[in-house]
Tab-separated table of C-alpha atoms in Angstrom:
chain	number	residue	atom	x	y	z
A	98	UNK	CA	25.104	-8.185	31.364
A	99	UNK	CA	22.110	-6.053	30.853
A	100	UNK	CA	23.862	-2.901	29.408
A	101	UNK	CA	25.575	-5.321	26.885
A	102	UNK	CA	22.487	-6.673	25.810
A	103	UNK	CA	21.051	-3.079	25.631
A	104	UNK	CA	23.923	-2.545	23.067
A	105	UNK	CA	23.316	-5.736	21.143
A	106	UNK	CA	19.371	-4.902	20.692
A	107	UNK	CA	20.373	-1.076	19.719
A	108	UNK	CA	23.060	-2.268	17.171
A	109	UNK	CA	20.252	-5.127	15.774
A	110	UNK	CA	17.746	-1.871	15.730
A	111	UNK	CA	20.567	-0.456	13.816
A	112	UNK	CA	21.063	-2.735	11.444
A	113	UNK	CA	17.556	-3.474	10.878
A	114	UNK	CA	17.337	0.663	9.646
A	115	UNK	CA	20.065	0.121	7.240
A	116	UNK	CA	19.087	-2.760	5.873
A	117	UNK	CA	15.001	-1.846	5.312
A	118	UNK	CA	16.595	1.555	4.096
A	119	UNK	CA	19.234	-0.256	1.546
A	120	UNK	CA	16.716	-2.550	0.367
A	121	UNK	CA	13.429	-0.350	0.100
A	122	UNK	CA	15.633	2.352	-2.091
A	123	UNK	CA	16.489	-0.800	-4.605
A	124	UNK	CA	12.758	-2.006	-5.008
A	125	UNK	CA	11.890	1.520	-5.266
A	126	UNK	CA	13.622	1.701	-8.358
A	127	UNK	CA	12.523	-1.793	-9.739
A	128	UNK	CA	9.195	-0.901	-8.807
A	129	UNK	CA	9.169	2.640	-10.663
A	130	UNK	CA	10.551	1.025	-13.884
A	131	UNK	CA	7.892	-1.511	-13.971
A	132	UNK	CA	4.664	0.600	-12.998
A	133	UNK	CA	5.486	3.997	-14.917
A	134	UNK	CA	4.003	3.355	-18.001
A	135	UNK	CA	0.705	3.033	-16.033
A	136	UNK	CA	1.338	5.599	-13.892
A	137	UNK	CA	1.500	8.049	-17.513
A	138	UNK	CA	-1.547	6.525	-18.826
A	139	UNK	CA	-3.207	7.301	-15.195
A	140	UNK	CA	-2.275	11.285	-14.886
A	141	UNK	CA	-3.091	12.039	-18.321
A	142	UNK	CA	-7.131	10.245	-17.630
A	143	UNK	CA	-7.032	11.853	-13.978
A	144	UNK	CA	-6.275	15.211	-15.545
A	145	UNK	CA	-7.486	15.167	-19.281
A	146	UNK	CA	-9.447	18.529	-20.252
A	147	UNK	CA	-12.183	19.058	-22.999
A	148	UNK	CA	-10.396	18.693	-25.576
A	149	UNK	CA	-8.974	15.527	-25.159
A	150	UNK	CA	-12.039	12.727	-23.904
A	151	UNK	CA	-10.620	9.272	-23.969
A	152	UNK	CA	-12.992	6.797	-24.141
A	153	UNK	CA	-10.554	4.334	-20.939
A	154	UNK	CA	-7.107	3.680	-20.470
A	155	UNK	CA	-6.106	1.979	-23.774
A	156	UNK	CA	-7.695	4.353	-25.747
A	157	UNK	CA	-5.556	6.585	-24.265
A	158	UNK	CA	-3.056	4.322	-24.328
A	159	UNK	CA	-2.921	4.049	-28.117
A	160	UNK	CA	-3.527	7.099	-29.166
A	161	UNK	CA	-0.060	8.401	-27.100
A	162	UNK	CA	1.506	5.030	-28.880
A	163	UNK	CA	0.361	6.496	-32.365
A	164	UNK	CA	1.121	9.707	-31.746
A	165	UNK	CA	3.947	10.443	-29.868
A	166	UNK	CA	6.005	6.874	-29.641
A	167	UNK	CA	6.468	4.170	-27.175
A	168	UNK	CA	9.492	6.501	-24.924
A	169	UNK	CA	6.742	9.314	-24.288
A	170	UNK	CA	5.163	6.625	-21.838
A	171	UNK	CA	8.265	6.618	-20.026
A	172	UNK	CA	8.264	10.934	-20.003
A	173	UNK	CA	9.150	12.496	-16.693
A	174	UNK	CA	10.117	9.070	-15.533
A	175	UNK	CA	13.832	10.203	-13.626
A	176	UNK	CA	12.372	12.787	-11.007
A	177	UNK	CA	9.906	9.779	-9.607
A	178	UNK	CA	12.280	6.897	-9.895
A	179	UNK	CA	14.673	8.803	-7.693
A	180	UNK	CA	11.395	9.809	-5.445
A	181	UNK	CA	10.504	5.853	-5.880
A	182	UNK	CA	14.011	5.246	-3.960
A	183	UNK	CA	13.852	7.960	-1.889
A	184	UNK	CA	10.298	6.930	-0.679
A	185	UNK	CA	10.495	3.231	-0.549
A	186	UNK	CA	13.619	3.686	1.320
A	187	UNK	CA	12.135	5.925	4.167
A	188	UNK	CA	8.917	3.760	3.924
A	189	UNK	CA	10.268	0.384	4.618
A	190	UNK	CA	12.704	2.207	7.068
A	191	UNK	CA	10.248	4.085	9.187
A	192	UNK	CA	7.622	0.917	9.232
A	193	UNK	CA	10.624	-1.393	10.699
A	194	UNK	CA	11.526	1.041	12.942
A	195	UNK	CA	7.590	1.377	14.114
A	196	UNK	CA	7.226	-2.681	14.442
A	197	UNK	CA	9.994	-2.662	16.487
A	198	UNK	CA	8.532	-0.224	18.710
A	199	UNK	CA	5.001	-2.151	19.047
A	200	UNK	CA	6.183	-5.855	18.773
A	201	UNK	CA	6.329	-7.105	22.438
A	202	UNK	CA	9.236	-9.258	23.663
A	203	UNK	CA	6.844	-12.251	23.665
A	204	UNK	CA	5.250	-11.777	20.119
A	205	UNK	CA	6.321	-12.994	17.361
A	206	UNK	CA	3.754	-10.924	14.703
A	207	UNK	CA	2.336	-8.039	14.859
A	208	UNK	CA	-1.429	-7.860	14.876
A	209	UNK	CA	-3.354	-5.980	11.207
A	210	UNK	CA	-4.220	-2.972	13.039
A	211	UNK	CA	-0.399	-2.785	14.727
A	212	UNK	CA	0.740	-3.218	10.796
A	213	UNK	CA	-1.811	-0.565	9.920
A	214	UNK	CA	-0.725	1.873	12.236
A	215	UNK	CA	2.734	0.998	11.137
A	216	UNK	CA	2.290	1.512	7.598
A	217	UNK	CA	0.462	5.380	8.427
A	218	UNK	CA	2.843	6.836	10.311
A	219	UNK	CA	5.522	5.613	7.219
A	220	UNK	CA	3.254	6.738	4.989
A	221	UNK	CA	3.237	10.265	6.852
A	222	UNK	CA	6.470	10.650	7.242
A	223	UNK	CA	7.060	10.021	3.619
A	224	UNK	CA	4.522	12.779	2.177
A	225	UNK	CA	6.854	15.519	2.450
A	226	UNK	CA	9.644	14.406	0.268
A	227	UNK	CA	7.179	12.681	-2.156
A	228	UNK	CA	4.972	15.842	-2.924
A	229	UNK	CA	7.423	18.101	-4.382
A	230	UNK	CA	8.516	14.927	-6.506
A	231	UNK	CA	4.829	14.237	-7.627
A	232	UNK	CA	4.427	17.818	-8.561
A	233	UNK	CA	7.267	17.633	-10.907
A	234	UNK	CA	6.356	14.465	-12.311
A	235	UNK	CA	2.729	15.457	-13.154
A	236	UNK	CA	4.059	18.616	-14.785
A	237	UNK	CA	6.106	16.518	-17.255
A	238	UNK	CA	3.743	14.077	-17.997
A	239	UNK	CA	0.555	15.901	-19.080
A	240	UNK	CA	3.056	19.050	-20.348
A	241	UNK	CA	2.164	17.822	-24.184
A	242	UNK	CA	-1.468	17.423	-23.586
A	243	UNK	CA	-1.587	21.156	-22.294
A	244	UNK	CA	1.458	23.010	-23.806
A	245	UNK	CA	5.118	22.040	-23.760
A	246	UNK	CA	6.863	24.598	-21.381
A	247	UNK	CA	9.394	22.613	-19.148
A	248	UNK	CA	12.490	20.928	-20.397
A	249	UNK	CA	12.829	18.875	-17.767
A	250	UNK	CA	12.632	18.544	-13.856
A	251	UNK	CA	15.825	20.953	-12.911
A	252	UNK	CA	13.646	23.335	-15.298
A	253	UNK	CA	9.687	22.536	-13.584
A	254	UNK	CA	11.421	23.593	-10.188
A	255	UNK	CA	13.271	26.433	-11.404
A	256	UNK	CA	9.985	27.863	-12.998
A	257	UNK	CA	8.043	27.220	-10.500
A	258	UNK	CA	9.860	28.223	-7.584
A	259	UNK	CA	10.602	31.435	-9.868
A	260	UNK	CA	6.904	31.992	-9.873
A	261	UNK	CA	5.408	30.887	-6.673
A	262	UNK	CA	8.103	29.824	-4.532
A	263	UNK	CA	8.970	26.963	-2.734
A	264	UNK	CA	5.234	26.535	-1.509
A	265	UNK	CA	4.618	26.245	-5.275
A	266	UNK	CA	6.558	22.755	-5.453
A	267	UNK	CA	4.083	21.692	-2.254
A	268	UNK	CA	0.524	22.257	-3.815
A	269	UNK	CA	-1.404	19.365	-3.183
A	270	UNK	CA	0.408	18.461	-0.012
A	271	UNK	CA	-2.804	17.626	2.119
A	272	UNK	CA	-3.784	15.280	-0.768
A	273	UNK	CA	-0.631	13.398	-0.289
A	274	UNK	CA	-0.891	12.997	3.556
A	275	UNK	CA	-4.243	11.717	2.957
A	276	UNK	CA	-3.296	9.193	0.388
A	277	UNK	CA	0.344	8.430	1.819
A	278	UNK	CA	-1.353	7.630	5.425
A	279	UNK	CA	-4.437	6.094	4.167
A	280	UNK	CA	-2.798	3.804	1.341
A	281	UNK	CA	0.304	2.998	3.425
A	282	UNK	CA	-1.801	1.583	6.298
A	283	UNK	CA	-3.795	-0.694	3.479
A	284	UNK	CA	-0.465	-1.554	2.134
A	285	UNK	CA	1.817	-2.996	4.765
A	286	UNK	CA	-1.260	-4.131	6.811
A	287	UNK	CA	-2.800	-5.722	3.786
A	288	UNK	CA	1.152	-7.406	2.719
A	289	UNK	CA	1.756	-8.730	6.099
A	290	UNK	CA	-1.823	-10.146	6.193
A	291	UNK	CA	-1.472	-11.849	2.917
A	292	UNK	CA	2.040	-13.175	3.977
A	293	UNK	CA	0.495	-14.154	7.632
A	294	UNK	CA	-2.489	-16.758	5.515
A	295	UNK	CA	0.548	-18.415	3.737
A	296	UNK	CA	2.942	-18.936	6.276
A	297	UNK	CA	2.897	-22.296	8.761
A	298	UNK	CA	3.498	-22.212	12.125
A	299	UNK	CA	6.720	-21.389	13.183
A	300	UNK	CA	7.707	-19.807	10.174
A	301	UNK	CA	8.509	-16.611	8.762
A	302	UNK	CA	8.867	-14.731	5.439
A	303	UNK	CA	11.750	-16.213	5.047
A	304	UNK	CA	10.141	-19.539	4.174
A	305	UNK	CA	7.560	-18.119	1.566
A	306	UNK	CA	8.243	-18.832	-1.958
A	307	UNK	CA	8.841	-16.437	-4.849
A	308	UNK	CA	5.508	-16.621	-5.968
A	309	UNK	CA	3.982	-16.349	-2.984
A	310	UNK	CA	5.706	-13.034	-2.162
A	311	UNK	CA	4.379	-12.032	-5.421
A	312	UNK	CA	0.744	-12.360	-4.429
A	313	UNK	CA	1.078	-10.390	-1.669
A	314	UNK	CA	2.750	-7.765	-2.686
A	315	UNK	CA	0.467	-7.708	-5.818
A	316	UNK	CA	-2.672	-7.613	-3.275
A	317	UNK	CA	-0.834	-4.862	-0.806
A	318	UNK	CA	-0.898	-2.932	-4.293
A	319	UNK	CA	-4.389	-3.052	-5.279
A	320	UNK	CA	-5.678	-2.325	-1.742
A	321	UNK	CA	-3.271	0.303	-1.462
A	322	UNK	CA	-5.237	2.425	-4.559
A	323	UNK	CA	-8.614	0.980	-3.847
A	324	UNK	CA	-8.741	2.802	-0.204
A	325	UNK	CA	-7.488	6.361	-0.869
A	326	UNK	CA	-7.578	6.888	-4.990
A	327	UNK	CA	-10.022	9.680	-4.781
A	328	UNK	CA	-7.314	11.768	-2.555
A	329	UNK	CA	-4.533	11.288	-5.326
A	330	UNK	CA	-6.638	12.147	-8.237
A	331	UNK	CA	-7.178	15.300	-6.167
A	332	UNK	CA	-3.673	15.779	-5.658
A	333	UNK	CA	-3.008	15.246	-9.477
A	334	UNK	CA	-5.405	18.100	-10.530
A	335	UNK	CA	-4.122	20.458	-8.033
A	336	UNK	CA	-0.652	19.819	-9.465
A	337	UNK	CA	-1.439	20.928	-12.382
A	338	UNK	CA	-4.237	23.322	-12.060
A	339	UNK	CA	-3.766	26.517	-13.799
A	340	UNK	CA	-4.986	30.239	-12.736
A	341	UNK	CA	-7.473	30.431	-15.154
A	342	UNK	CA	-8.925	26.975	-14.041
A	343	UNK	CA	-8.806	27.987	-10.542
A	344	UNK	CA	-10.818	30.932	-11.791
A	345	UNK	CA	-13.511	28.591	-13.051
A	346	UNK	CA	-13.730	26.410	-10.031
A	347	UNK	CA	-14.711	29.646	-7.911
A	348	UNK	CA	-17.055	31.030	-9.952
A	349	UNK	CA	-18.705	27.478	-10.201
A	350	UNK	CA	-18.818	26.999	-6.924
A	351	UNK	CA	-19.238	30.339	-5.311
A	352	UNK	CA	-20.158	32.764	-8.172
A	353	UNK	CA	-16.851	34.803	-7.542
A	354	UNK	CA	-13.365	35.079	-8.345
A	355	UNK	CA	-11.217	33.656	-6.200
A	356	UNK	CA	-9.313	36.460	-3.799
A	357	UNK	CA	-6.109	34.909	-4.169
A	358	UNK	CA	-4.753	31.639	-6.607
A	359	UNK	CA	-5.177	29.080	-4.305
A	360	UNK	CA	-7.285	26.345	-3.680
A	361	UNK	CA	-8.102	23.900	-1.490
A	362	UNK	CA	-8.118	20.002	-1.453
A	363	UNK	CA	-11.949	20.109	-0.481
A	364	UNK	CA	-13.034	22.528	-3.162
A	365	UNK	CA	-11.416	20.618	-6.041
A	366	UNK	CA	-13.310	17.745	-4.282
A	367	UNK	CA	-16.518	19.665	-4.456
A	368	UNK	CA	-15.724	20.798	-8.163
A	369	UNK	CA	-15.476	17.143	-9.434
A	370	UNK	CA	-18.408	15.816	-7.522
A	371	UNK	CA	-20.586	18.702	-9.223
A	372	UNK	CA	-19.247	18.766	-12.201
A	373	UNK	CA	-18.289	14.641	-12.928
A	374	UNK	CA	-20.709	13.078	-10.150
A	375	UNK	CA	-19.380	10.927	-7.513
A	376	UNK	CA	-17.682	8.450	-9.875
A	377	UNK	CA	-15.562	11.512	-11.219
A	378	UNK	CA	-13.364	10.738	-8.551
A	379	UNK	CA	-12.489	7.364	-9.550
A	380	UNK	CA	-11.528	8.154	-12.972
A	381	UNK	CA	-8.661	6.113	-13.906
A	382	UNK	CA	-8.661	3.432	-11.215
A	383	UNK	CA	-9.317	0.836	-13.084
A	384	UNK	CA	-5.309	1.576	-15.181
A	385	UNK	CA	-3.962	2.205	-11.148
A	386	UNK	CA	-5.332	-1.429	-10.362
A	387	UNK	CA	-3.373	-2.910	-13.560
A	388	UNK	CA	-0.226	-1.236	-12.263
A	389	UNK	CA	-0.578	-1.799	-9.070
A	390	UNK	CA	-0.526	-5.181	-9.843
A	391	UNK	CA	3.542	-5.814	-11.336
A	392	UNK	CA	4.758	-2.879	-9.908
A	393	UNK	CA	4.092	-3.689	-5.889
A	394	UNK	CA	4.724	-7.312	-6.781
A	395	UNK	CA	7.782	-5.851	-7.773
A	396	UNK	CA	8.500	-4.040	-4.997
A	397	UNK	CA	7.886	-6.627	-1.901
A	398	UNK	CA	9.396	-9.581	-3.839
A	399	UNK	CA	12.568	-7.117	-4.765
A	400	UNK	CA	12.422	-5.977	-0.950
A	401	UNK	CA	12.607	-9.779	0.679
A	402	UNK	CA	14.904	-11.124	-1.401
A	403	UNK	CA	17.549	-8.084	-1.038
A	404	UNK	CA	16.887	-8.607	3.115
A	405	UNK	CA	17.416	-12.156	2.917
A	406	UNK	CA	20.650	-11.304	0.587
A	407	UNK	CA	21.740	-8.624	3.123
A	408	UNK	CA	21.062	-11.313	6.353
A	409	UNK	CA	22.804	-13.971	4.616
């Protein structure tokens, strides 16, 4: 009687994987399609130069309208809505597997720091697959606003693992653990705490309307980028940083070149502090925040309502 219930819990556990899996990789997508647009705007003020100084995020926002058409906001966009699937997928997977690990036979819920620690070890599971994936998408999608020398993803890898190998495809890895673990904690923690106030007694998400999914997925979103935004607009301008910029950093900060073409995640921090103040590492936010908005909204309600079709 016991090992048969033994096999009935592993084969729910089983289940559960597939089914957070199958429905994370289709909200991914939905998600990606919504929030890219954004997500251009946001790279392009995270990682402008000289001699282009937008003035916010519709300025910059028309002027790549004007110039360049309304597909160039969508630029780069296959690499991350296949990294979207790919990440939502092991995201929603890992974090079911990790509340079934901490919920207690007698509790029903989870407690917000049990979701939190959830949603970081998802989130750190999840950084190595999406950092080679960000790195290609960042290349794409400031390419015109530096010079045009990829033709696509296939092509950003193939140069760049020509050139630096496949540790080149991984710079700015510590910035995405720090953002992935961070912002993943604030997001499920923040979702299931919004979903927690609306829900009776006795019920579940199952009972929560459409809209009401909405709000909490659109408030997991915004606390998601409000916690650890400094980290990914470090990660974006170590993406993309060239040799001669790395050259500039050093001999800002240390009055030397730089022994090898590397860099770290703390002296980019350092550079932008010194050189943009302490708000320098916001810049952008405020275009994350509208984003984050419809595309996590998005995501959770696309989520639930594939699980409930997959339960049913």
């Amino acid at each position: 009687m016991a090992s048969k219930q033994k096999e009935n819990n592993k084969n729910d556990q089983n289940y559960k994987a597939i089914k957070d899996f199958s429905s994370g990789t289709i909200a991914g997508m939905a998600g990606k399609i919504v929030g890219f647009p954004f997500d251009t705007v946001k790279v392009i003020l995270q990682t402008q130069n000289n001699q282009y100084n937008f003035k916010g995020p519709l300025d910059c926002a028309l002027s790549i309208f004007r110039k360049e058409g309304f597909f160039r906001f969508y630029k780069g966009m296959m690499s991350p809505v296949i990294g979207g699937m790919a990440e939502n997928a092991i995201l929603f997977a890992v974090n079911g597997q990790m509340q079934i690990l901490l919920k207690q036979d007698s509790q029903n819920q989870l407690t917000l720091s049990q979701n939190m620690i959830c949603g970081a070890v998802a989130g750190f599971f999840v950084s190595s697959v999406l950092t080679p994936i960000e790195y290609v998408k960042c290349q794409l999608q400031v390419q015109n606003t530096i010079s045009k020398q990829f033709r696509g993803p296939l092509d950003v890898l193939y140069q760049t693992i020509k050139t630096s190998g496949l540790k080149g495809i991984f710079r700015g890895h510590s910035a995405t653990i720090a953002r992935e673990t961070l912002g993943n904690a604030a997001w499920f923690g923040s979702y299931e705490f919004a979903c927690s106030k609306m829900m009776k007694e006795g019920e579940t998400k199952d009972n929560l309307k459409g809209y009401q999914l909405i709000s909490a997925g659109a408030f997991a979103g915004m606390c998601f980028w409000a916690i650890p935004y400094p980290a990914d607009l470090i990660k974006s301008k170590m993406q993309i940083i060239t040799n001669e910029q790395i050259n500039q950093i050093h001999s800002l900060l240390y009055n030397q070149k730089p022994v090898k073409s590397t860099i770290s995640f703390l002296q980019v921090t350092r550079y932008v502090i010194k050189t943009e103040g302490f708000l320098g590492l916001y810049r952008g936010l405020g275009v994350t925040l509208c984003r984050a908005i419809p595309a996590n909204a998005t995501i959770f309600y696309t989520f639930e309502v594939v699980s409930r079709f997959l339960r049913s």
